[in-house]
Amino acid sequence: MKRAIPAVISAATALTLVLAGCGGEDEPADPNAPVTITLAGWSLSTTPEFKTLADGFHAAHPNVTVELKEYDATNYDTQMTADLAAGTAPDVYVLKNLKNFYTYQSGGQLLDVPNAGGSTAYQVDGKTYAVPYRQDSWVLFYNKELFTKAKVAPPDGSWTWDDYATAAKALTTGLKTAGSKATGTYQHVFQSTVQGFALAQTPGADLLSGDFGYLKPYYQRSLDLQAAGAQPTFGTATTNKLTYQAEFGKQQSAMLLMGTWYIATLLKQRKSGDADTFEWGIAPAPQFDKSTTGASATPVTFGDPTGMGINPKASKAKQAAAKDFLAYVAGEDAGKALAAIGITPATTSDAVTQTLFGLDGVPQDDLSKLAYAKHDTKAENPVSKHTAGLQNLLNDMHTAVLSDSKGLDEAITEAQNRAKNEVLNQ
């Protein structure tokens, strides 16, 4: 089963969070005084979770207003780092993944939140600096209607990466024959789409070792699919600013590897007309080999928790309200609210799964339910002072390889040398 991070905080603990460690003046803040706290978010028009949490908290705490501050999704951490340095960051900000947690924490940019539960991913020296509110896992989204149109058998839970590649090529050919310009699959430009799976699924793979040979077969497969025309090239995706939401939602591709957060986006875009209405499903991500496929096995995938932390420069009153807000977002009520819009909360349960699959437009087949609920989700970013540096240089490698500006073997060797000289030995 997927890794669950203990996150439910009781009302008593929430009160402790409000009263403990606020700093500043000795006089306690009036808990009933009106206060507005700011919360970072991104892609607010297509990512409803931030407003859902803000509205839910305000309903339970009428004296506190949560005001959203929008950031660019792609450059979120860069912009947040700049705002924190300038003193203009919001009171509460999101840790999209674990890549930059060490940087934020070691730089004094996160407030210690005592008694925040067993959130070990965000603990340093026995102190907790953030709480998880979401835990996504990467799965395979697929368009059932395009599979039928191309006369290709849909995923059945037993696919390895070779099966996935074969299907992508067959779909592209079959759809072309049927008069469609859709490709078999779409691989977004994120380095995660290749490297996240390689690290999670390859036996013995270790990001912090500086040995990146485990990436090679995953890149060879991506390059082959590009060359075969079974997915848009990296150059096409970047030059034309393709989005995975439009590629899958507007039926430009039959398959999409993406995190479970996309469920909420797809549902919302179907209602707004930004996505077509068609029959879709979820399957486990393709696997390294057959040992983790089939009904009796647990498929391996990846996904960091998504958490929230508090800006230490917030005023005492805002810190108190922010701690109360963190207690809410990590709790059961927020979890149910997130599931009700298609988001996977940090701790899942049968009730959460039932809530999500009770939504209009969510597929009801057994494979979709299994893919959502059953997987071994490994962290994409081990918490270390070296993680951000290694991931940054691996992103350079990712771009160089998929844009065909550098050969795969040369790029891996260069990345390993850079890891040794620029990161691991520093």
Short mmCIF file of N, CA and C in Angstrom, two decimals, residues 80-81 83-85 87 89-91 93 95 100-112 124 129 309-314 319:
data_model
loop_
_atom_site.label_atom_id
_atom_site.label_comp_id
_atom_site.label_asym_id
_atom_site.label_seq_id
_atom_site.Cartn_x
_atom_site.Cartn_y
_atom_site.Cartn_z
N MET A 80 9.46 31.75 -4.74
CA MET A 80 9.28 31.74 -3.30
C MET A 80 10.58 32.07 -2.58
N THR A 81 11.68 31.52 -3.04
CA THR A 81 12.98 31.83 -2.45
C THR A 81 13.27 33.32 -2.51
N ASP A 83 11.03 35.78 -2.72
CA ASP A 83 10.11 36.50 -1.84
C ASP A 83 10.51 36.34 -0.37
N LEU A 84 10.96 35.16 0.00
CA LEU A 84 11.40 34.95 1.38
C LEU A 84 12.61 35.83 1.69
N ALA A 85 13.53 35.94 0.74
CA ALA A 85 14.71 36.77 0.94
C ALA A 85 14.35 38.25 1.02
N GLY A 87 11.49 39.41 2.10
CA GLY A 87 10.54 39.68 3.17
C GLY A 87 9.13 39.89 2.69
N ALA A 89 7.23 37.25 1.29
CA ALA A 89 6.59 35.94 1.14
C ALA A 89 5.30 35.88 1.95
N PRO A 90 4.37 35.03 1.57
CA PRO A 90 3.12 34.89 2.33
C PRO A 90 3.37 34.28 3.71
N ASP A 91 2.35 34.33 4.55
CA ASP A 91 2.47 33.81 5.91
C ASP A 91 2.59 32.29 5.94
N TYR A 93 3.28 28.97 3.29
CA TYR A 93 3.63 28.61 1.92
C TYR A 93 3.75 27.10 1.77
N LEU A 95 5.18 23.53 0.37
CA LEU A 95 6.37 22.79 -0.04
C LEU A 95 5.90 21.77 -1.07
N ASN A 100 13.38 20.95 -1.98
CA ASN A 100 13.95 22.17 -1.38
C ASN A 100 13.66 22.30 0.11
N PHE A 101 13.11 21.25 0.73
CA PHE A 101 12.80 21.34 2.15
C PHE A 101 14.05 21.64 2.97
N TYR A 102 15.15 20.96 2.71
CA TYR A 102 16.38 21.18 3.47
C TYR A 102 16.85 22.63 3.32
N THR A 103 16.74 23.16 2.10
CA THR A 103 17.18 24.53 1.84
C THR A 103 16.35 25.52 2.64
N TYR A 104 15.04 25.36 2.60
CA TYR A 104 14.17 26.26 3.35
C TYR A 104 14.43 26.15 4.85
N GLN A 105 14.50 24.91 5.35
CA GLN A 105 14.66 24.70 6.79
C GLN A 105 16.01 25.18 7.30
N SER A 106 17.08 24.82 6.60
CA SER A 106 18.41 25.20 7.06
C SER A 106 18.65 26.70 6.92
N GLY A 107 17.88 27.35 6.05
CA GLY A 107 18.00 28.78 5.87
C GLY A 107 17.14 29.59 6.84
N GLY A 108 16.51 28.90 7.78
CA GLY A 108 15.68 29.60 8.77
C GLY A 108 14.40 30.16 8.21
N GLN A 109 13.89 29.55 7.14
CA GLN A 109 12.70 30.08 6.47
C GLN A 109 11.43 29.32 6.84
N LEU A 110 11.51 28.42 7.82
CA LEU A 110 10.34 27.68 8.27
C LEU A 110 10.25 27.75 9.79
N LEU A 111 9.08 28.02 10.29
CA LEU A 111 8.86 28.09 11.73
C LEU A 111 8.66 26.68 12.28
N ASP A 112 9.27 26.42 13.43
CA ASP A 112 9.04 25.15 14.12
C ASP A 112 7.59 25.10 14.58
N VAL A 124 13.57 17.65 11.56
CA VAL A 124 15.02 17.83 11.63
C VAL A 124 15.39 17.98 13.10
N TYR A 129 8.86 21.07 10.95
CA TYR A 129 8.83 22.38 10.29
C TYR A 129 7.73 22.52 9.24
N GLY A 309 4.20 25.07 5.38
CA GLY A 309 4.98 25.58 6.49
C GLY A 309 4.68 27.05 6.71
N ILE A 310 5.19 27.59 7.80
CA ILE A 310 4.89 28.97 8.19
C ILE A 310 6.13 29.85 8.05
N ASN A 311 5.94 31.00 7.47
CA ASN A 311 7.00 32.00 7.33
C ASN A 311 7.33 32.58 8.71
N PRO A 312 8.56 32.44 9.20
CA PRO A 312 8.91 32.95 10.53
C PRO A 312 8.77 34.46 10.67
N LYS A 313 8.72 35.17 9.55
CA LYS A 313 8.62 36.63 9.61
C LYS A 313 7.19 37.11 9.76
N ALA A 314 6.23 36.18 9.78
CA ALA A 314 4.84 36.58 10.02
C ALA A 314 4.70 37.12 11.43
N GLN A 319 1.04 34.20 13.03
CA GLN A 319 1.62 32.89 13.31
C GLN A 319 0.63 32.01 14.06
#
